[in-house]
Tab-separated table of C-alpha atoms and ligand atoms in Angstrom:
chain	number	residue	atom	x	y	z
A	280	UNK	CA	123.893	91.274	132.251
A	281	UNK	CA	123.199	95.130	131.916
A	282	UNK	CA	123.054	96.309	128.444
A	283	UNK	CA	125.938	98.376	127.450
A	284	UNK	CA	126.348	101.050	124.726
A	285	UNK	CA	127.665	100.023	121.347
A	286	UNK	CA	131.174	99.824	120.768
A	287	UNK	CA	133.063	102.967	119.764
A	288	UNK	CA	130.263	105.161	121.059
A	289	UNK	CA	130.263	107.698	123.993
A	290	UNK	CA	127.958	108.709	126.700
A	291	UNK	CA	128.793	112.511	126.995
A	292	UNK	CA	128.051	113.272	130.547
A	293	UNK	CA	127.536	116.570	132.545
A	294	UNK	CA	131.105	117.838	133.172
A	295	UNK	CA	132.149	116.845	129.731
A	296	UNK	CA	129.128	118.103	127.925
A	297	UNK	CA	130.039	121.792	128.864
A	298	UNK	CA	133.341	121.310	126.962
A	299	UNK	CA	131.417	120.264	123.943
A	300	UNK	CA	129.002	123.201	124.448
A	301	UNK	CA	132.060	125.597	124.691
A	302	UNK	CA	133.662	124.113	121.438
A	303	UNK	CA	130.336	124.426	119.601
A	304	UNK	CA	129.681	127.800	120.706
A	305	UNK	CA	133.209	128.870	119.718
A	306	UNK	CA	132.738	127.217	116.344
A	307	UNK	CA	129.139	128.888	115.713
A	308	UNK	CA	130.588	132.162	116.757
A	309	UNK	CA	133.534	132.047	114.393
A	310	UNK	CA	131.144	131.108	111.596
A	311	UNK	CA	128.661	133.814	112.323
A	312	UNK	CA	131.656	136.467	112.062
A	313	UNK	CA	132.627	134.848	108.688
A	314	UNK	CA	129.263	134.968	107.404
A	315	UNK	CA	128.317	131.155	107.112
A	316	UNK	CA	124.935	129.756	107.782
A	317	UNK	CA	124.188	126.418	109.613
A	318	UNK	CA	122.679	123.727	107.607
A	319	UNK	CA	121.088	120.536	109.259
A	320	UNK	CA	120.482	117.484	107.010
A	321	UNK	CA	119.293	113.914	107.939
A	322	UNK	CA	121.265	111.507	109.905
A	323	UNK	CA	120.656	108.830	107.095
A	324	UNK	CA	120.540	109.185	103.396
A	325	UNK	CA	120.040	106.761	100.462
A	326	UNK	CA	123.257	104.741	100.205
A	327	UNK	CA	123.722	105.747	96.641
A	328	UNK	CA	124.482	109.231	97.668
A	329	UNK	CA	127.628	108.036	99.442
A	330	UNK	CA	128.299	105.660	96.913
A	331	UNK	CA	128.506	108.382	94.348
A	332	UNK	CA	129.620	111.305	96.364
A	333	UNK	CA	132.163	109.700	98.386
A	334	UNK	CA	133.453	107.419	96.007
A	335	UNK	CA	133.443	103.496	95.430
A	336	UNK	CA	136.939	103.083	95.916
A	337	UNK	CA	137.167	104.925	99.324
A	338	UNK	CA	137.648	103.315	102.746
A	339	UNK	CA	134.598	104.841	103.709
A	340	UNK	CA	132.303	103.356	101.225
A	341	UNK	CA	134.176	99.872	100.985
A	342	UNK	CA	134.423	99.318	104.573
A	343	UNK	CA	132.994	101.811	106.907
A	344	UNK	CA	129.473	102.347	106.318
A	345	UNK	CA	126.551	101.708	108.443
A	346	UNK	CA	124.176	100.507	105.705
A	347	UNK	CA	120.829	98.700	106.157
A	348	UNK	CA	117.426	98.047	104.311
A	349	UNK	CA	114.560	99.922	105.952
A	350	UNK	CA	111.218	98.382	106.054
A	351	UNK	CA	110.284	99.458	102.554
A	352	UNK	CA	113.416	97.558	101.338
A	353	UNK	CA	115.369	100.744	100.493
A	354	UNK	CA	119.046	100.833	101.235
A	355	UNK	CA	119.925	103.361	103.674
A	356	UNK	CA	123.232	104.691	105.022
A	357	UNK	CA	123.928	106.476	108.268
A	358	UNK	CA	125.866	109.518	107.193
A	359	UNK	CA	129.620	108.820	107.343
A	360	UNK	CA	130.499	112.331	106.505
A	361	UNK	CA	128.412	115.399	105.367
A	362	UNK	CA	129.890	116.962	102.262
A	363	UNK	CA	127.916	114.589	99.892
A	364	UNK	CA	124.655	115.254	101.863
A	365	UNK	CA	125.354	119.092	101.735
A	366	UNK	CA	125.729	118.804	97.996
A	367	UNK	CA	122.463	116.868	97.698
A	368	UNK	CA	120.616	119.693	99.806
A	369	UNK	CA	122.088	122.237	97.719
A	370	UNK	CA	120.769	120.509	94.542
A	371	UNK	CA	117.486	119.400	95.988
A	372	UNK	CA	116.518	122.715	97.424
A	373	UNK	CA	117.885	124.652	94.224
A	374	UNK	CA	120.285	126.466	96.309
A	375	UNK	CA	121.980	127.203	93.016
A	376	UNK	CA	119.125	129.572	92.202
A	377	UNK	CA	120.107	132.065	95.048
A	378	UNK	CA	122.901	134.549	94.966
A	379	UNK	CA	126.104	132.551	94.875
A	380	UNK	CA	128.496	131.378	96.827
A	381	UNK	CA	126.313	129.490	99.182
A	382	UNK	CA	128.444	129.474	102.509
A	383	UNK	CA	127.390	126.737	104.843
A	384	UNK	CA	128.622	125.058	108.306
A	385	UNK	CA	127.406	121.991	110.067
A	386	UNK	CA	128.162	120.441	113.429
A	387	UNK	CA	126.957	116.757	114.336
A	388	UNK	CA	127.503	113.187	114.668
A	389	UNK	CA	128.875	110.838	111.720
A	390	UNK	CA	128.910	107.071	111.712
A	391	UNK	CA	131.932	104.870	110.562
A	392	UNK	CA	132.149	101.236	111.175
A	393	UNK	CA	135.886	101.343	112.223
A	394	UNK	CA	137.992	99.635	114.880
A	395	UNK	CA	137.739	101.626	117.862
A	396	UNK	CA	140.683	103.043	119.440
A	397	UNK	CA	142.065	106.418	121.041
A	398	UNK	CA	140.848	109.154	118.717
A	399	UNK	CA	138.662	106.825	116.514
A	400	UNK	CA	135.063	106.333	117.296
A	401	UNK	CA	131.917	104.786	115.563
A	402	UNK	CA	129.864	107.579	116.186
A	403	UNK	CA	132.013	110.769	116.098
A	404	UNK	CA	131.268	114.404	115.654
A	405	UNK	CA	132.355	116.631	112.754
A	406	UNK	CA	132.432	120.532	112.457
A	407	UNK	CA	132.601	121.494	108.733
A	408	UNK	CA	132.127	124.108	106.322
A	409	UNK	CA	131.198	124.119	102.725
A	410	UNK	CA	131.365	126.936	100.023
A	411	UNK	CA	129.272	126.210	97.003
A	412	UNK	CA	128.978	128.086	93.772
A	413	UNK	CA	132.696	129.878	93.675
A	414	UNK	CA	136.019	128.446	92.138
A	415	UNK	CA	138.131	131.561	92.938
A	416	UNK	CA	141.418	130.706	94.966
A	417	UNK	CA	140.198	133.065	97.509
A	418	UNK	CA	137.519	130.843	98.747
A	419	UNK	CA	140.126	128.060	99.572
A	420	UNK	CA	142.107	130.825	101.377
A	421	UNK	CA	139.109	131.979	103.198
A	422	UNK	CA	138.110	128.636	104.414
A	423	UNK	CA	141.473	127.832	105.497
A	424	UNK	CA	141.770	130.855	107.541
A	425	UNK	CA	138.683	130.296	109.206
A	426	UNK	CA	139.991	127.017	110.426
A	427	UNK	CA	143.071	128.990	111.497
A	428	UNK	CA	141.222	131.424	113.182
A	429	UNK	CA	139.119	128.962	115.165
A	430	UNK	CA	142.145	127.329	116.295
A	431	UNK	CA	143.608	130.574	117.572
A	432	UNK	CA	140.545	131.414	119.266
A	433	UNK	CA	140.578	128.003	121.233
A	434	UNK	CA	144.281	128.724	122.033
A	435	UNK	CA	145.300	125.442	120.263
A	436	UNK	CA	149.094	125.382	119.712
A	437	UNK	CA	151.491	122.853	118.026
A	438	UNK	CA	149.579	122.302	114.894
A	439	UNK	CA	150.618	122.021	111.185
A	440	UNK	CA	148.713	122.966	108.596
A	441	UNK	CA	149.572	121.249	105.276
A	442	UNK	CA	148.528	122.349	101.788
A	443	UNK	CA	148.797	120.690	98.511
A	444	UNK	CA	147.148	120.878	94.957
A	445	UNK	CA	145.997	117.502	93.702
A	446	UNK	CA	145.342	118.905	90.274
A	447	UNK	CA	142.069	118.289	88.001
A	448	UNK	CA	140.724	115.940	85.471
A	449	UNK	CA	143.104	117.758	82.923
A	450	UNK	CA	146.308	117.212	84.658
A	451	UNK	CA	145.672	114.374	86.775
A	452	UNK	CA	145.803	111.680	84.217
A	453	UNK	CA	149.572	112.664	83.381
A	454	UNK	CA	150.627	112.153	86.935
A	455	UNK	CA	148.728	108.864	87.131
A	456	UNK	CA	150.686	107.643	84.234
A	457	UNK	CA	153.917	108.822	85.946
A	458	UNK	CA	153.100	107.443	89.179
A	459	UNK	CA	152.180	104.137	87.839
A	460	UNK	CA	155.443	103.944	85.888
A	461	UNK	CA	157.408	104.855	88.965
A	462	UNK	CA	155.650	102.100	91.148
A	463	UNK	CA	155.924	99.217	88.665
A	464	UNK	CA	159.186	98.434	89.853
A	465	UNK	CA	158.083	98.921	93.556
A	466	UNK	CA	154.952	96.863	93.387
A	467	UNK	CA	156.178	94.128	95.663
A	468	UNK	CA	156.578	96.608	98.565
A	469	UNK	CA	152.871	97.701	98.435
A	470	UNK	CA	150.240	96.503	100.927
A	471	UNK	CA	147.429	94.471	99.484
A	472	UNK	CA	145.031	97.605	99.483
A	473	UNK	CA	147.532	99.592	97.525
A	474	UNK	CA	147.872	96.822	95.041
A	475	UNK	CA	144.008	97.275	94.437
A	476	UNK	CA	144.696	101.053	94.294
A	477	UNK	CA	147.364	100.486	91.486
A	478	UNK	CA	144.834	100.377	88.649
A	479	UNK	CA	141.783	101.924	90.129
A	480	UNK	CA	143.212	105.025	91.973
A	481	UNK	CA	147.037	104.919	92.288
A	482	UNK	CA	146.984	108.601	93.810
A	483	UNK	CA	145.861	107.264	96.963
A	484	UNK	CA	148.936	105.090	97.432
A	485	UNK	CA	150.512	108.231	98.511
A	486	UNK	CA	148.086	108.570	101.225
A	487	UNK	CA	148.785	104.844	102.712
A	488	UNK	CA	149.351	104.841	106.304
A	489	UNK	CA	151.517	101.432	105.895
A	490	UNK	CA	155.056	102.083	106.489
A	491	UNK	CA	156.080	99.701	103.516
A	492	UNK	CA	154.015	101.669	101.185
A	493	UNK	CA	155.251	105.057	102.538
A	494	UNK	CA	158.788	103.764	101.977
A	495	UNK	CA	157.888	102.590	98.268
A	496	UNK	CA	156.792	106.064	97.549
A	497	UNK	CA	159.590	108.006	98.493
A	498	UNK	CA	160.779	110.193	95.601
A	499	UNK	CA	157.685	109.260	93.627
A	500	UNK	CA	156.343	112.106	91.249
A	501	UNK	CA	154.007	114.195	92.873
A	502	UNK	CA	150.907	116.029	91.598
A	503	UNK	CA	152.578	119.468	91.673
A	504	UNK	CA	155.029	118.484	89.121
A	505	UNK	CA	152.368	117.932	86.523
A	506	UNK	CA	149.909	120.531	87.412
A	507	UNK	CA	148.421	122.310	84.421
A	508	UNK	CA	148.559	126.135	84.119
A	509	UNK	CA	145.120	126.539	85.466
A	510	UNK	CA	145.708	124.341	88.539
A	511	UNK	CA	149.273	125.926	89.253
A	512	UNK	CA	148.127	129.627	88.942
A	513	UNK	CA	145.094	128.740	91.337
A	514	UNK	CA	147.461	127.215	93.869
A	515	UNK	CA	150.110	130.047	93.819
A	516	UNK	CA	147.033	132.227	94.415
A	517	UNK	CA	145.776	130.437	97.274
A	518	UNK	CA	149.309	130.381	99.036
A	519	UNK	CA	149.636	134.339	98.497
A	520	UNK	CA	146.138	134.461	100.189
A	521	UNK	CA	147.146	132.644	103.013
A	522	UNK	CA	150.283	134.471	103.627
A	523	UNK	CA	148.393	137.889	103.444
A	524	UNK	CA	145.922	136.570	106.225
A	525	UNK	CA	148.905	135.522	108.314
A	526	UNK	CA	148.080	131.484	107.896
A	527	UNK	CA	151.351	129.506	108.585
A	528	UNK	CA	151.165	126.357	106.461
A	529	UNK	CA	153.562	124.139	104.725
A	530	UNK	CA	153.213	122.718	101.161
A	531	UNK	CA	153.229	118.926	101.365
A	532	UNK	CA	153.560	117.535	98.089
A	533	UNK	CA	152.595	114.082	99.362
A	534	UNK	CA	149.242	115.174	100.716
A	535	UNK	CA	146.337	113.587	98.896
A	536	UNK	CA	142.914	113.304	100.146
A	537	UNK	CA	141.348	109.929	100.375
A	538	UNK	CA	138.039	111.006	98.439
A	539	UNK	CA	137.531	110.700	94.793
A	540	UNK	CA	136.083	113.989	94.245
A	541	UNK	CA	138.648	116.326	95.324
A	542	UNK	CA	140.410	118.575	93.113
A	543	UNK	CA	143.242	121.391	93.114
A	544	UNK	CA	143.681	122.473	96.679
A	545	UNK	CA	143.702	119.802	99.484
A	546	UNK	CA	144.743	120.477	103.234
A	547	UNK	CA	144.974	118.979	106.389
A	548	UNK	CA	145.631	120.052	109.880
A	549	UNK	CA	147.716	117.811	112.180
A	550	UNK	CA	148.364	118.285	115.964
A	551	UNK	CA	151.068	117.041	118.050
A	552	UNK	CA	150.506	115.104	121.430
A	553	UNK	CA	147.169	113.410	120.707
A	554	UNK	CA	148.803	110.253	119.680
A	555	UNK	CA	148.455	108.102	116.446
A	556	UNK	CA	145.277	109.631	115.185
A	557	UNK	CA	146.738	113.349	114.893
A	558	UNK	CA	144.755	114.529	111.888
A	559	UNK	CA	142.098	116.897	113.429
A	560	UNK	CA	140.987	118.515	110.069
A	561	UNK	CA	140.774	117.760	106.403
A	562	UNK	CA	139.406	119.515	103.316
A	563	UNK	CA	139.913	120.929	99.997
A	564	UNK	CA	138.147	121.649	96.727
A	565	UNK	CA	135.571	119.432	95.166
A	566	UNK	CA	134.706	120.822	91.722
A	567	UNK	CA	133.330	117.570	90.354
A	568	UNK	CA	130.970	116.702	93.135
A	569	UNK	CA	127.619	118.365	92.663
A	570	UNK	CA	127.528	117.359	88.927
A	571	UNK	CA	128.322	113.745	89.955
A	572	UNK	CA	125.444	113.511	92.336
A	573	UNK	CA	123.360	114.895	89.668
A	574	UNK	CA	123.263	118.667	89.961
A	575	UNK	CA	124.537	121.506	87.708
A	576	UNK	CA	128.286	121.845	87.394
A	577	UNK	CA	129.052	123.659	90.815
A	578	UNK	CA	132.475	124.299	92.391
A	579	UNK	CA	132.744	123.722	95.923
A	580	UNK	CA	135.138	123.918	98.762
A	581	UNK	CA	134.979	122.596	102.207
A	582	UNK	CA	136.506	120.672	105.346
A	583	UNK	CA	135.533	118.451	108.105
A	584	UNK	CA	137.085	118.630	111.453
A	585	UNK	CA	137.102	115.904	114.337
A	586	UNK	CA	135.778	117.340	117.298
A	587	UNK	CA	136.664	114.395	119.709
A	588	UNK	CA	140.345	115.073	118.527
A	589	UNK	CA	140.041	118.765	118.858
A	590	UNK	CA	138.853	118.219	122.567
A	591	UNK	CA	141.662	115.792	123.308
A	592	UNK	CA	144.050	118.332	121.965
A	593	UNK	CA	142.530	121.120	124.065
A	594	UNK	CA	142.491	118.683	127.164
A	595	UNK	CA	146.400	118.053	126.695
A	596	UNK	CA	147.057	121.519	126.070
A	597	UNK	CA	145.084	122.444	129.188
A	598	UNK	CA	143.035	125.017	127.065
A	599	UNK	CA	139.527	123.800	128.179
A	600	UNK	CA	137.436	126.259	130.512
A	601	UNK	CA	137.811	124.464	134.050
A	602	UNK	CA	134.484	124.834	135.652
A	603	UNK	CA	130.851	124.868	134.786
A	604	UNK	CA	128.865	127.764	135.504
A	605	UNK	CA	127.760	127.819	139.298
A	606	UNK	CA	124.497	128.279	140.534
A	607	UNK	CA	124.044	131.945	142.057
A	608	UNK	CA	122.032	130.915	144.951
A	609	UNK	CA	120.781	127.645	146.841
A	610	UNK	CA	117.380	127.930	148.639
A	611	UNK	CA	117.544	126.056	151.811
A	612	UNK	CA	114.014	125.682	153.161
A	613	UNK	CA	113.306	123.748	156.259
A	614	UNK	CA	110.110	122.135	157.072
A	615	UNK	CA	106.883	121.673	154.759
A	616	UNK	CA	105.559	125.098	155.081
A	617	UNK	CA	108.950	126.812	154.180
A	618	UNK	CA	109.386	124.596	151.487
A	619	UNK	CA	106.042	125.805	149.929
A	620	UNK	CA	106.968	129.421	150.878
A	621	UNK	CA	110.516	128.841	149.312
A	622	UNK	CA	109.204	127.122	146.260
A	623	UNK	CA	107.204	130.256	145.482
A	624	UNK	CA	110.160	132.387	145.941
A	625	UNK	CA	112.236	130.365	143.682
A	626	UNK	CA	109.653	130.517	141.047
A	627	UNK	CA	109.644	134.289	141.324
A	628	UNK	CA	113.340	134.494	141.032
A	629	UNK	CA	113.505	132.006	138.133
A	630	UNK	CA	110.913	134.411	136.255
A	631	UNK	CA	113.806	136.951	136.697
A	632	UNK	CA	116.328	134.616	135.231
A	633	UNK	CA	118.244	134.442	138.401
A	634	UNK	CA	119.834	130.901	138.446
A	635	UNK	CA	118.688	129.337	141.699
A	636	UNK	CA	118.137	125.861	143.015
A	637	UNK	CA	116.859	123.964	145.930
A	638	UNK	CA	117.235	120.776	147.858
A	639	UNK	CA	114.662	118.400	146.535
A	640	UNK	CA	115.275	115.650	149.209
A	641	UNK	CA	114.011	117.440	152.266
A	642	UNK	CA	117.529	117.112	153.877
A	643	UNK	CA	118.784	118.722	157.113
A	644	UNK	CA	120.143	122.255	157.303
A	645	UNK	CA	123.851	120.606	157.504
A	646	UNK	CA	123.295	118.488	154.395
A	647	UNK	CA	121.828	121.320	152.525
A	648	UNK	CA	124.632	123.743	153.318
A	649	UNK	CA	127.092	121.047	152.238
A	650	UNK	CA	125.255	120.622	148.953
A	651	UNK	CA	125.216	124.373	148.221
A	652	UNK	CA	129.093	124.486	148.869
A	653	UNK	CA	129.469	121.337	146.731
A	654	UNK	CA	127.726	123.155	143.840
A	655	UNK	CA	129.610	126.373	144.282
A	656	UNK	CA	126.753	128.387	145.181
A	657	UNK	CA	127.459	132.043	146.234
A	658	UNK	CA	124.612	132.514	148.366
A	659	UNK	CA	122.228	130.321	150.624
A	660	UNK	CA	118.920	131.620	150.902
A	661	UNK	CA	117.738	130.209	154.293
A	662	UNK	CA	114.154	129.852	155.123
A	663	UNK	CA	113.333	128.145	158.500
A	664	UNK	CA	110.231	128.065	160.806
A	665	UNK	CA	111.595	131.162	162.575
A	666	UNK	CA	112.433	132.974	159.442
A	667	UNK	CA	108.877	132.144	158.312
A	668	UNK	CA	107.343	133.403	161.295
A	669	UNK	CA	109.151	136.667	161.355
A	670	UNK	CA	108.437	136.857	157.527
A	671	UNK	CA	112.312	137.247	156.776
A	672	UNK	CA	114.751	135.316	154.450
A	673	UNK	CA	118.395	134.789	155.641
A	674	UNK	CA	120.819	135.454	153.045
A	675	UNK	CA	124.314	133.872	153.841
A	676	UNK	CA	127.270	134.679	151.630
A	677	UNK	CA	128.992	131.439	151.398
A	678	UNK	CA	132.381	132.845	150.243
A	679	UNK	CA	132.696	135.277	152.884
A	680	UNK	CA	130.565	133.622	155.712
A	681	UNK	CA	128.682	136.846	156.317
A	682	UNK	CA	124.741	136.977	156.564
A	683	UNK	CA	121.878	139.342	156.788
A	684	UNK	CA	118.219	139.142	156.895
A	685	UNK	CA	115.779	140.866	154.412
A	686	UNK	CA	111.967	141.130	154.503
A	687	UNK	CA	110.533	138.159	152.389
A	688	UNK	CA	108.367	140.704	150.698
A	689	UNK	CA	111.512	142.500	149.466
A	690	UNK	CA	113.609	139.168	148.929
A	691	UNK	CA	113.220	139.146	145.136
A	692	UNK	CA	114.110	142.686	144.677
A	693	UNK	CA	117.008	142.392	146.861
A	694	UNK	CA	118.492	139.212	145.465
A	695	UNK	CA	118.105	140.592	141.947
A	696	UNK	CA	120.084	143.579	142.821
A	697	UNK	CA	122.715	141.323	144.269
A	698	UNK	CA	122.698	139.104	141.073
A	699	UNK	CA	123.080	142.080	138.811
A	700	UNK	CA	126.068	143.588	140.700
A	701	UNK	CA	127.597	139.945	140.482
A	702	UNK	CA	127.024	139.746	136.853
A	703	UNK	CA	128.297	143.383	136.348
A	704	UNK	CA	131.364	142.992	138.290
B	886	LIG	P1	141.693	109.117	109.276
B	886	LIG	O1	142.909	109.385	108.511
B	886	LIG	O2	142.107	109.548	110.665
B	886	LIG	O3	140.857	108.003	108.960
B	886	LIG	P2	139.870	110.546	107.417
B	886	LIG	O4	140.663	110.786	106.105
B	886	LIG	O5	138.985	109.261	107.478
B	886	LIG	O6	140.750	110.362	108.693
B	886	LIG	P3	137.973	112.328	107.040
B	886	LIG	O7	136.857	111.818	106.243
B	886	LIG	O8	138.711	113.643	106.112
B	886	LIG	O9	139.070	111.897	107.821
B	886	LIG	O10	137.304	113.224	108.135
B	886	LIG	C1	137.687	114.537	108.847
B	886	LIG	C2	138.258	114.589	110.315
B	886	LIG	O11	137.197	113.822	111.006
B	886	LIG	C3	139.495	113.595	110.540
B	886	LIG	O12	140.547	114.528	110.323
B	886	LIG	C4	139.199	113.255	111.898
B	886	LIG	O13	139.760	114.250	112.829
B	886	LIG	C5	137.942	113.081	112.075
B	886	LIG	N1	137.747	111.674	111.826
B	886	LIG	C6	137.458	110.887	111.015
B	886	LIG	N2	137.074	109.494	111.359
B	886	LIG	C7	136.841	109.594	112.600
B	886	LIG	C8	136.524	108.664	113.642
B	886	LIG	N3	136.382	107.342	113.253
B	886	LIG	N4	136.696	109.144	114.890
B	886	LIG	C9	137.009	110.193	115.334
B	886	LIG	N5	137.362	111.195	114.446
B	886	LIG	C10	137.344	110.823	113.265
B	887	LIG	MG1	139.249	107.224	107.960
């Protein structure tokens, strides 16, 4: 039997790849405008980085990591997300010694051993941003408005931005006690995972997707009720900045992020119409993370966005660019001599950065014209035996059906002019 790709992975073929390029270019463009620089870190890291940086109690670390021993018996893990890696790179490369904050973005594949379904893959792609070294509320707002602007630029609609504050090590213990008290009498309704979370990390019970757990937590005390003064002021400021930037968001007191290192602001973006996996972006503040992985105390704020889900949303909302760029001209050379002459012409045109291609199968005129049409070429450059003898090139406008001849010696110059007119039109 033929070998197939691993479950939960995708081959991105021409036709689809152009959509990815469009999305990536738009992301890079927005980041450039906001003054964020790209970072690229390894596809795999020491397993301990994710155990510490993502958190032992999270689903990611408990169930979803691709972990293996390398030939030197070191435990390695394919990156399931990038915040921990970016923080490691920040510490390892002493970026804390440079002027702060450090504003970074990344685009790339992540790996999680999950049950594949619509919107859920084992290799998927995230675009994300991390700001390290600034704890001001304006940072949170700037990053959220970057997300907002990106969606506007992509033309995405029907989305909801939810924000909340999950507090900090000062005020969260108080909430934890209140939540545990509230849930004591409702324990029977909780799923097995949540019973496990009850002592270890009860906050995450609010995050459980299980309907029974959601029902059991209706009316539960929220982190917002117990925020300390610092967290509360911070949150009010974030909301004020977001309003000033025109970001439409909803305070959702039930929003808690699944990761252990989140402090203060948490946010999530949901989009309608793409099915059950409607979360397209999640992020927040993580003031404890850099220290957790062995660096100096450093505040951080960031998000990760699922690119497959953004593309799915763009698809249903008909917001993807329709066509791939067309080739400007197809060279149709007939006969061996013409092919050599044509190949030389094509190489001259390519030196001038004019997009042109040529039949590689030595087919008939009819077949080549058909191919030119299929590729959406604007012009056919025809070079047959007769043209070769007369030292001319036949240029046929495939849209208008007109054609004219130019001396072969002037062909490059002529085609270049036509191309520039087209580009400037
Ligand atoms: P979910 O609740 O969908 O499992 P998550 O909390 O695990 O999401 P994060 O770790 O915050 O997600 O990752 C940020 C974004 O990455 C998500 O909002 C989602 O768009 C995307 N994402 C996460 N896991 C997958 C996956 N297995 N396949 C595709 N996209 C994913
Ligand atoms: Mg998940």
